[in-house]
PDB file of C-alpha atoms in Angstrom:
ATOM      1  CA  UNK A  11     -78.497  41.117   6.580  1.00 35.00           C
ATOM      2  CA  UNK A  12     -76.604  39.425   3.740  1.00 34.00           C
ATOM      3  CA  UNK A  13     -77.414  39.687   0.051  1.00 35.00           C
ATOM      4  CA  UNK A  14     -75.864  37.793  -2.824  1.00 34.00           C
ATOM      5  CA  UNK A  15     -75.634  39.848  -5.978  1.00 37.00           C
ATOM      6  CA  UNK A  16     -75.454  38.564  -9.541  1.00 35.00           C
ATOM      7  CA  UNK A  17     -71.671  38.835  -9.726  1.00 36.00           C
ATOM      8  CA  UNK A  18     -71.395  36.300  -6.935  1.00 37.00           C
ATOM      9  CA  UNK A  19     -70.033  38.829  -4.442  1.00 35.00           C
ATOM     10  CA  UNK A  20     -71.500  38.662  -0.993  1.00 39.00           C
ATOM     11  CA  UNK A  21     -72.897  42.024   0.093  1.00 41.00           C
ATOM     12  CA  UNK A  22     -73.422  42.667   3.774  1.00 42.00           C
ATOM     13  CA  UNK A  23     -74.928  45.519   5.720  1.00 44.00           C
ATOM     14  CA  UNK A  24     -72.278  47.574   7.468  1.00 45.00           C
ATOM     15  CA  UNK A  25     -74.187  47.982  10.731  1.00 40.00           C
ATOM     16  CA  UNK A  26     -73.480  50.987  12.962  1.00 39.00           C
ATOM     17  CA  UNK A  27     -71.320  53.321  10.890  1.00 40.00           C
ATOM     18  CA  UNK A  28     -69.947  55.295  13.854  1.00 44.00           C
ATOM     19  CA  UNK A  29     -69.616  59.039  13.931  1.00 49.00           C
ATOM     20  CA  UNK A  30     -66.949  61.338  12.588  1.00 55.00           C
ATOM     21  CA  UNK A  31     -64.782  63.166  15.108  1.00 63.00           C
ATOM     22  CA  UNK A  32     -66.193  66.564  15.894  1.00 62.00           C
ATOM     23  CA  UNK A  33     -64.322  69.756  16.501  1.00 62.00           C
ATOM     24  CA  UNK A  34     -63.155  69.755  20.076  1.00 60.00           C
ATOM     25  CA  UNK A  35     -62.652  73.467  20.298  1.00 71.00           C
ATOM     26  CA  UNK A  36     -64.335  76.791  19.905  1.00 75.00           C
ATOM     27  CA  UNK A  37     -61.787  78.158  17.451  1.00 83.00           C
ATOM     28  CA  UNK A  38     -59.764  79.941  20.137  1.00 87.00           C
ATOM     29  CA  UNK A  39     -56.694  77.870  19.167  1.00 93.00           C
ATOM     30  CA  UNK A  40     -56.502  80.108  16.095  1.00 96.00           C
ATOM     31  CA  UNK A  41     -54.653  82.665  18.227  1.00 94.00           C
ATOM     32  CA  UNK A  42     -51.975  80.086  19.084  1.00 95.00           C
ATOM     33  CA  UNK A  43     -51.167  79.219  15.463  1.00 96.00           C
ATOM     34  CA  UNK A  44     -47.981  80.696  14.038  1.00 97.00           C
ATOM     35  CA  UNK A  45     -48.588  83.077  11.157  1.00 97.00           C
ATOM     36  CA  UNK A  46     -46.053  82.584   8.366  1.00 97.00           C
ATOM     37  CA  UNK A  47     -45.784  82.981   4.618  1.00 97.00           C
ATOM     38  CA  UNK A  48     -46.904  80.012   2.553  1.00 96.00           C
ATOM     39  CA  UNK A  49     -43.994  77.667   1.898  1.00 95.00           C
ATOM     40  CA  UNK A  50     -42.759  76.383  -1.428  1.00 96.00           C
ATOM     41  CA  UNK A  51     -44.254  73.413  -3.255  1.00 97.00           C
ATOM     42  CA  UNK A  52     -40.720  72.316  -4.217  1.00 97.00           C
ATOM     43  CA  UNK A  53     -40.356  68.576  -3.684  1.00 96.00           C
ATOM     44  CA  UNK A  54     -44.055  67.974  -3.020  1.00 97.00           C
ATOM     45  CA  UNK A  55     -45.833  64.836  -4.163  1.00 96.00           C
ATOM     46  CA  UNK A  56     -48.856  62.980  -2.797  1.00 95.00           C
ATOM     47  CA  UNK A  57     -46.670  59.892  -2.518  1.00 96.00           C
ATOM     48  CA  UNK A  58     -44.857  61.620   0.355  1.00 97.00           C
ATOM     49  CA  UNK A  59     -48.144  61.366   2.307  1.00 97.00           C
ATOM     50  CA  UNK A  60     -48.806  57.593   2.189  1.00 93.00           C
ATOM     51  CA  UNK A  61     -52.560  57.400   2.605  1.00 87.00           C
ATOM     52  CA  UNK A  62     -55.383  54.909   2.775  1.00 88.00           C
ATOM     53  CA  UNK A  63     -53.535  52.622   5.172  1.00 84.00           C
ATOM     54  CA  UNK A  64     -54.945  49.289   6.257  1.00 81.00           C
ATOM     55  CA  UNK A  65     -57.570  49.845   8.949  1.00 74.00           C
ATOM     56  CA  UNK A  66     -58.582  46.668  10.713  1.00 69.00           C
ATOM     57  CA  UNK A  67     -61.623  44.874   9.317  1.00 65.00           C
ATOM     58  CA  UNK A  68     -61.938  47.311   6.417  1.00 54.00           C
ATOM     59  CA  UNK A  69     -59.555  47.372   3.497  1.00 80.00           C
ATOM     60  CA  UNK A  70     -58.270  50.820   4.235  1.00 89.00           C
ATOM     61  CA  UNK A  71     -58.903  54.199   5.814  1.00 92.00           C
ATOM     62  CA  UNK A  72     -60.938  55.331   2.795  1.00 91.00           C
ATOM     63  CA  UNK A  73     -63.445  52.505   3.277  1.00 90.00           C
ATOM     64  CA  UNK A  74     -63.499  53.239   7.013  1.00 91.00           C
ATOM     65  CA  UNK A  75     -64.539  56.850   6.377  1.00 94.00           C
ATOM     66  CA  UNK A  76     -67.123  55.853   3.755  1.00 93.00           C
ATOM     67  CA  UNK A  77     -68.626  53.403   6.247  1.00 92.00           C
ATOM     68  CA  UNK A  78     -68.435  55.859   9.156  1.00 93.00           C
ATOM     69  CA  UNK A  79     -69.980  58.808   7.315  1.00 96.00           C
ATOM     70  CA  UNK A  80     -72.625  56.900   5.376  1.00 96.00           C
ATOM     71  CA  UNK A  81     -76.097  55.599   6.114  1.00 96.00           C
ATOM     72  CA  UNK A  82     -77.447  52.211   4.961  1.00 96.00           C
ATOM     73  CA  UNK A  83     -73.909  51.282   3.903  1.00 94.00           C
ATOM     74  CA  UNK A  84     -73.389  47.900   2.248  1.00 93.00           C
ATOM     75  CA  UNK A  85     -70.065  46.139   1.881  1.00 89.00           C
ATOM     76  CA  UNK A  86     -68.662  43.564  -0.506  1.00 89.00           C
ATOM     77  CA  UNK A  87     -65.864  42.095   1.527  1.00 84.00           C
ATOM     78  CA  UNK A  88     -64.274  45.239   2.875  1.00 81.00           C
ATOM     79  CA  UNK A  89     -65.252  47.500  -0.036  1.00 85.00           C
ATOM     80  CA  UNK A  90     -68.150  49.919   0.321  1.00 90.00           C
ATOM     81  CA  UNK A  91     -70.516  49.257  -2.597  1.00 92.00           C
ATOM     82  CA  UNK A  92     -73.682  51.120  -1.617  1.00 94.00           C
ATOM     83  CA  UNK A  93     -75.038  53.647   0.833  1.00 96.00           C
ATOM     84  CA  UNK A  94     -76.225  57.215   1.285  1.00 97.00           C
ATOM     85  CA  UNK A  95     -73.936  60.116   2.148  1.00 97.00           C
ATOM     86  CA  UNK A  96     -74.798  63.699   3.091  1.00 96.00           C
ATOM     87  CA  UNK A  97     -72.069  65.994   1.806  1.00 96.00           C
ATOM     88  CA  UNK A  98     -72.011  68.728   4.445  1.00 95.00           C
ATOM     89  CA  UNK A  99     -69.817  71.009   2.313  1.00 96.00           C
ATOM     90  CA  UNK A 100     -72.551  71.570  -0.269  1.00 96.00           C
ATOM     91  CA  UNK A 101     -75.733  69.971   1.100  1.00 95.00           C
ATOM     92  CA  UNK A 102     -75.845  67.252  -1.575  1.00 96.00           C
ATOM     93  CA  UNK A 103     -77.145  63.749  -0.873  1.00 97.00           C
ATOM     94  CA  UNK A 104     -75.202  61.032  -2.686  1.00 96.00           C
ATOM     95  CA  UNK A 105     -76.200  57.405  -3.193  1.00 95.00           C
ATOM     96  CA  UNK A 106     -73.327  56.052  -5.306  1.00 92.00           C
ATOM     97  CA  UNK A 107     -69.899  55.531  -3.700  1.00 91.00           C
ATOM     98  CA  UNK A 108     -68.114  56.801  -6.815  1.00 90.00           C
ATOM     99  CA  UNK A 109     -69.801  60.200  -6.313  1.00 93.00           C
ATOM    100  CA  UNK A 110     -68.116  60.438  -2.910  1.00 96.00           C
ATOM    101  CA  UNK A 111     -64.556  61.580  -2.216  1.00 96.00           C
ATOM    102  CA  UNK A 112     -62.725  61.458   1.083  1.00 96.00           C
ATOM    103  CA  UNK A 113     -61.572  65.000   1.735  1.00 97.00           C
ATOM    104  CA  UNK A 114     -58.576  65.911   3.855  1.00 97.00           C
ATOM    105  CA  UNK A 115     -59.829  68.897   5.854  1.00 97.00           C
ATOM    106  CA  UNK A 116     -56.328  70.383   5.594  1.00 98.00           C
ATOM    107  CA  UNK A 117     -55.247  69.237   2.126  1.00 98.00           C
ATOM    108  CA  UNK A 118     -51.937  67.433   1.777  1.00 98.00           C
ATOM    109  CA  UNK A 119     -50.401  70.172  -0.358  1.00 98.00           C
ATOM    110  CA  UNK A 120     -51.632  72.858   2.056  1.00 98.00           C
ATOM    111  CA  UNK A 121     -49.994  70.947   4.904  1.00 98.00           C
ATOM    112  CA  UNK A 122     -46.772  70.729   2.870  1.00 98.00           C
ATOM    113  CA  UNK A 123     -46.764  74.517   2.426  1.00 98.00           C
ATOM    114  CA  UNK A 124     -47.348  75.066   6.149  1.00 98.00           C
ATOM    115  CA  UNK A 125     -44.681  72.841   7.658  1.00 98.00           C
ATOM    116  CA  UNK A 126     -45.221  69.215   6.627  1.00 98.00           C
ATOM    117  CA  UNK A 127     -42.380  69.506   4.097  1.00 98.00           C
ATOM    118  CA  UNK A 128     -40.022  69.090   7.074  1.00 98.00           C
ATOM    119  CA  UNK A 129     -41.704  65.920   8.376  1.00 98.00           C
ATOM    120  CA  UNK A 130     -40.771  62.315   7.677  1.00 97.00           C
ATOM    121  CA  UNK A 131     -42.946  60.315   5.275  1.00 96.00           C
ATOM    122  CA  UNK A 132     -44.159  58.281   8.268  1.00 97.00           C
ATOM    123  CA  UNK A 133     -45.413  61.404  10.039  1.00 98.00           C
ATOM    124  CA  UNK A 134     -46.998  62.656   6.819  1.00 98.00           C
ATOM    125  CA  UNK A 135     -48.708  59.253   6.557  1.00 97.00           C
ATOM    126  CA  UNK A 136     -50.060  59.669  10.097  1.00 97.00           C
ATOM    127  CA  UNK A 137     -51.460  63.054   9.056  1.00 98.00           C
ATOM    128  CA  UNK A 138     -52.996  61.734   5.826  1.00 97.00           C
ATOM    129  CA  UNK A 139     -54.732  58.866   7.669  1.00 96.00           C
ATOM    130  CA  UNK A 140     -55.764  60.753  10.834  1.00 96.00           C
ATOM    131  CA  UNK A 141     -59.095  59.333  12.000  1.00 94.00           C
ATOM    132  CA  UNK A 142     -58.823  60.844  15.496  1.00 94.00           C
ATOM    133  CA  UNK A 143     -59.177  64.482  14.531  1.00 95.00           C
ATOM    134  CA  UNK A 144     -61.698  66.094  12.156  1.00 96.00           C
ATOM    135  CA  UNK A 145     -59.362  65.623   9.181  1.00 97.00           C
ATOM    136  CA  UNK A 146     -61.157  63.078   6.948  1.00 97.00           C
ATOM    137  CA  UNK A 147     -64.725  63.408   5.662  1.00 96.00           C
ATOM    138  CA  UNK A 148     -66.886  61.819   2.974  1.00 97.00           C
ATOM    139  CA  UNK A 149     -68.079  64.674   0.749  1.00 97.00           C
ATOM    140  CA  UNK A 150     -69.240  65.114  -2.822  1.00 97.00           C
ATOM    141  CA  UNK A 151     -66.520  64.573  -5.394  1.00 96.00           C
ATOM    142  CA  UNK A 152     -67.478  67.905  -6.954  1.00 96.00           C
ATOM    143  CA  UNK A 153     -66.913  69.879  -3.719  1.00 96.00           C
ATOM    144  CA  UNK A 154     -63.655  68.079  -2.957  1.00 96.00           C
ATOM    145  CA  UNK A 155     -62.295  68.742  -6.443  1.00 96.00           C
ATOM    146  CA  UNK A 156     -63.447  72.353  -6.342  1.00 96.00           C
ATOM    147  CA  UNK A 157     -61.557  72.780  -3.060  1.00 97.00           C
ATOM    148  CA  UNK A 158     -58.377  71.108  -4.319  1.00 96.00           C
ATOM    149  CA  UNK A 159     -55.443  72.181  -2.160  1.00 96.00           C
ATOM    150  CA  UNK A 160     -56.869  75.592  -1.245  1.00 97.00           C
ATOM    151  CA  UNK A 161     -57.070  77.059   2.242  1.00 97.00           C
ATOM    152  CA  UNK A 162     -60.054  79.062   3.553  1.00 98.00           C
ATOM    153  CA  UNK A 163     -58.705  82.327   2.133  1.00 97.00           C
ATOM    154  CA  UNK A 164     -59.499  81.059  -1.377  1.00 97.00           C
ATOM    155  CA  UNK A 165     -62.122  78.312  -0.827  1.00 98.00           C
ATOM    156  CA  UNK A 166     -65.007  77.918   1.593  1.00 97.00           C
ATOM    157  CA  UNK A 167     -67.747  75.279   1.586  1.00 97.00           C
ATOM    158  CA  UNK A 168     -70.599  76.334  -0.734  1.00 95.00           C
ATOM    159  CA  UNK A 169     -73.031  75.681   2.143  1.00 95.00           C
ATOM    160  CA  UNK A 170     -72.572  78.755   4.317  1.00 95.00           C
ATOM    161  CA  UNK A 171     -74.051  76.928   7.316  1.00 94.00           C
ATOM    162  CA  UNK A 172     -70.959  74.665   7.213  1.00 95.00           C
ATOM    163  CA  UNK A 173     -68.522  77.538   7.700  1.00 96.00           C
ATOM    164  CA  UNK A 174     -68.466  77.523  11.509  1.00 95.00           C
ATOM    165  CA  UNK A 175     -67.709  73.808  11.798  1.00 95.00           C
ATOM    166  CA  UNK A 176     -65.302  73.944   8.858  1.00 96.00           C
ATOM    167  CA  UNK A 177     -63.278  76.742  10.478  1.00 97.00           C
ATOM    168  CA  UNK A 178     -63.192  75.003  13.867  1.00 96.00           C
ATOM    169  CA  UNK A 179     -62.114  71.724  12.279  1.00 96.00           C
ATOM    170  CA  UNK A 180     -59.444  73.412  10.153  1.00 97.00           C
ATOM    171  CA  UNK A 181     -58.046  75.155  13.243  1.00 97.00           C
ATOM    172  CA  UNK A 182     -58.114  71.962  15.313  1.00 96.00           C
ATOM    173  CA  UNK A 183     -56.195  70.001  12.677  1.00 97.00           C
ATOM    174  CA  UNK A 184     -53.618  72.745  12.114  1.00 97.00           C
ATOM    175  CA  UNK A 185     -53.209  73.235  15.868  1.00 96.00           C
ATOM    176  CA  UNK A 186     -52.714  69.529  16.630  1.00 96.00           C
ATOM    177  CA  UNK A 187     -50.207  69.073  13.823  1.00 98.00           C
ATOM    178  CA  UNK A 188     -48.474  72.404  14.592  1.00 98.00           C
ATOM    179  CA  UNK A 189     -48.900  73.748  11.082  1.00 98.00           C
ATOM    180  CA  UNK A 190     -48.663  77.446  10.293  1.00 98.00           C
ATOM    181  CA  UNK A 191     -51.324  79.714   8.790  1.00 98.00           C
ATOM    182  CA  UNK A 192     -50.924  82.650   6.446  1.00 98.00           C
ATOM    183  CA  UNK A 193     -52.306  86.037   7.462  1.00 98.00           C
ATOM    184  CA  UNK A 194     -55.044  85.817   4.805  1.00 98.00           C
ATOM    185  CA  UNK A 195     -55.937  82.302   5.975  1.00 98.00           C
ATOM    186  CA  UNK A 196     -56.210  83.521   9.583  1.00 98.00           C
ATOM    187  CA  UNK A 197     -58.436  86.422   8.509  1.00 98.00           C
ATOM    188  CA  UNK A 198     -60.693  84.066   6.541  1.00 98.00           C
ATOM    189  CA  UNK A 199     -60.945  81.682   9.507  1.00 97.00           C
ATOM    190  CA  UNK A 200     -61.817  84.597  11.795  1.00 97.00           C
ATOM    191  CA  UNK A 201     -64.596  85.634   9.400  1.00 97.00           C
ATOM    192  CA  UNK A 202     -65.915  82.067   9.256  1.00 97.00           C
ATOM    193  CA  UNK A 203     -65.921  81.786  13.063  1.00 96.00           C
ATOM    194  CA  UNK A 204     -68.142  84.871  12.996  1.00 95.00           C
ATOM    195  CA  UNK A 205     -70.926  82.644  11.614  1.00 95.00           C
ATOM    196  CA  UNK A 206     -70.913  80.446  14.746  1.00 94.00           C
TER     197      UNK A 206
END
């Protein structure tokens, strides 16, 4: 289906949006993560995690995730201009793309504090644009901004029924990227796995 809107932009239906990667584990990888104190934020900047790379037919990874996680998504060129998104962190349904943020399951600053400070910018870019693991999700802007760069010891999704998946996804991302966890983070993840 193709629509022409008043601005002259051509708007097309996105078709099959695909599905986000799901947690591949049961959380048992938590026991393999190295427990360490949180590292320093010295030298950190988001620019050291080049994100929203080009991603094929879409403009960038952000548009790819919006398209993948949305329903009835419409595009103008490669930009997502309309759709419906279910924010699994807080149970909100969103119908305006500007209400939607793309959350990094393990925030960039949290990754920096748990080992990414020693990576190259290219590797940090791979982490920030990781579409193969459960690292990027379309969620409400309010939940993403409430989370900020916090780990599960200080922030959990408001929707308690999201805790199990959230913990498994967090563990899978940290395990794959060989990032450390703090003792409090590990305890919080253990508690969240208890809801599974």
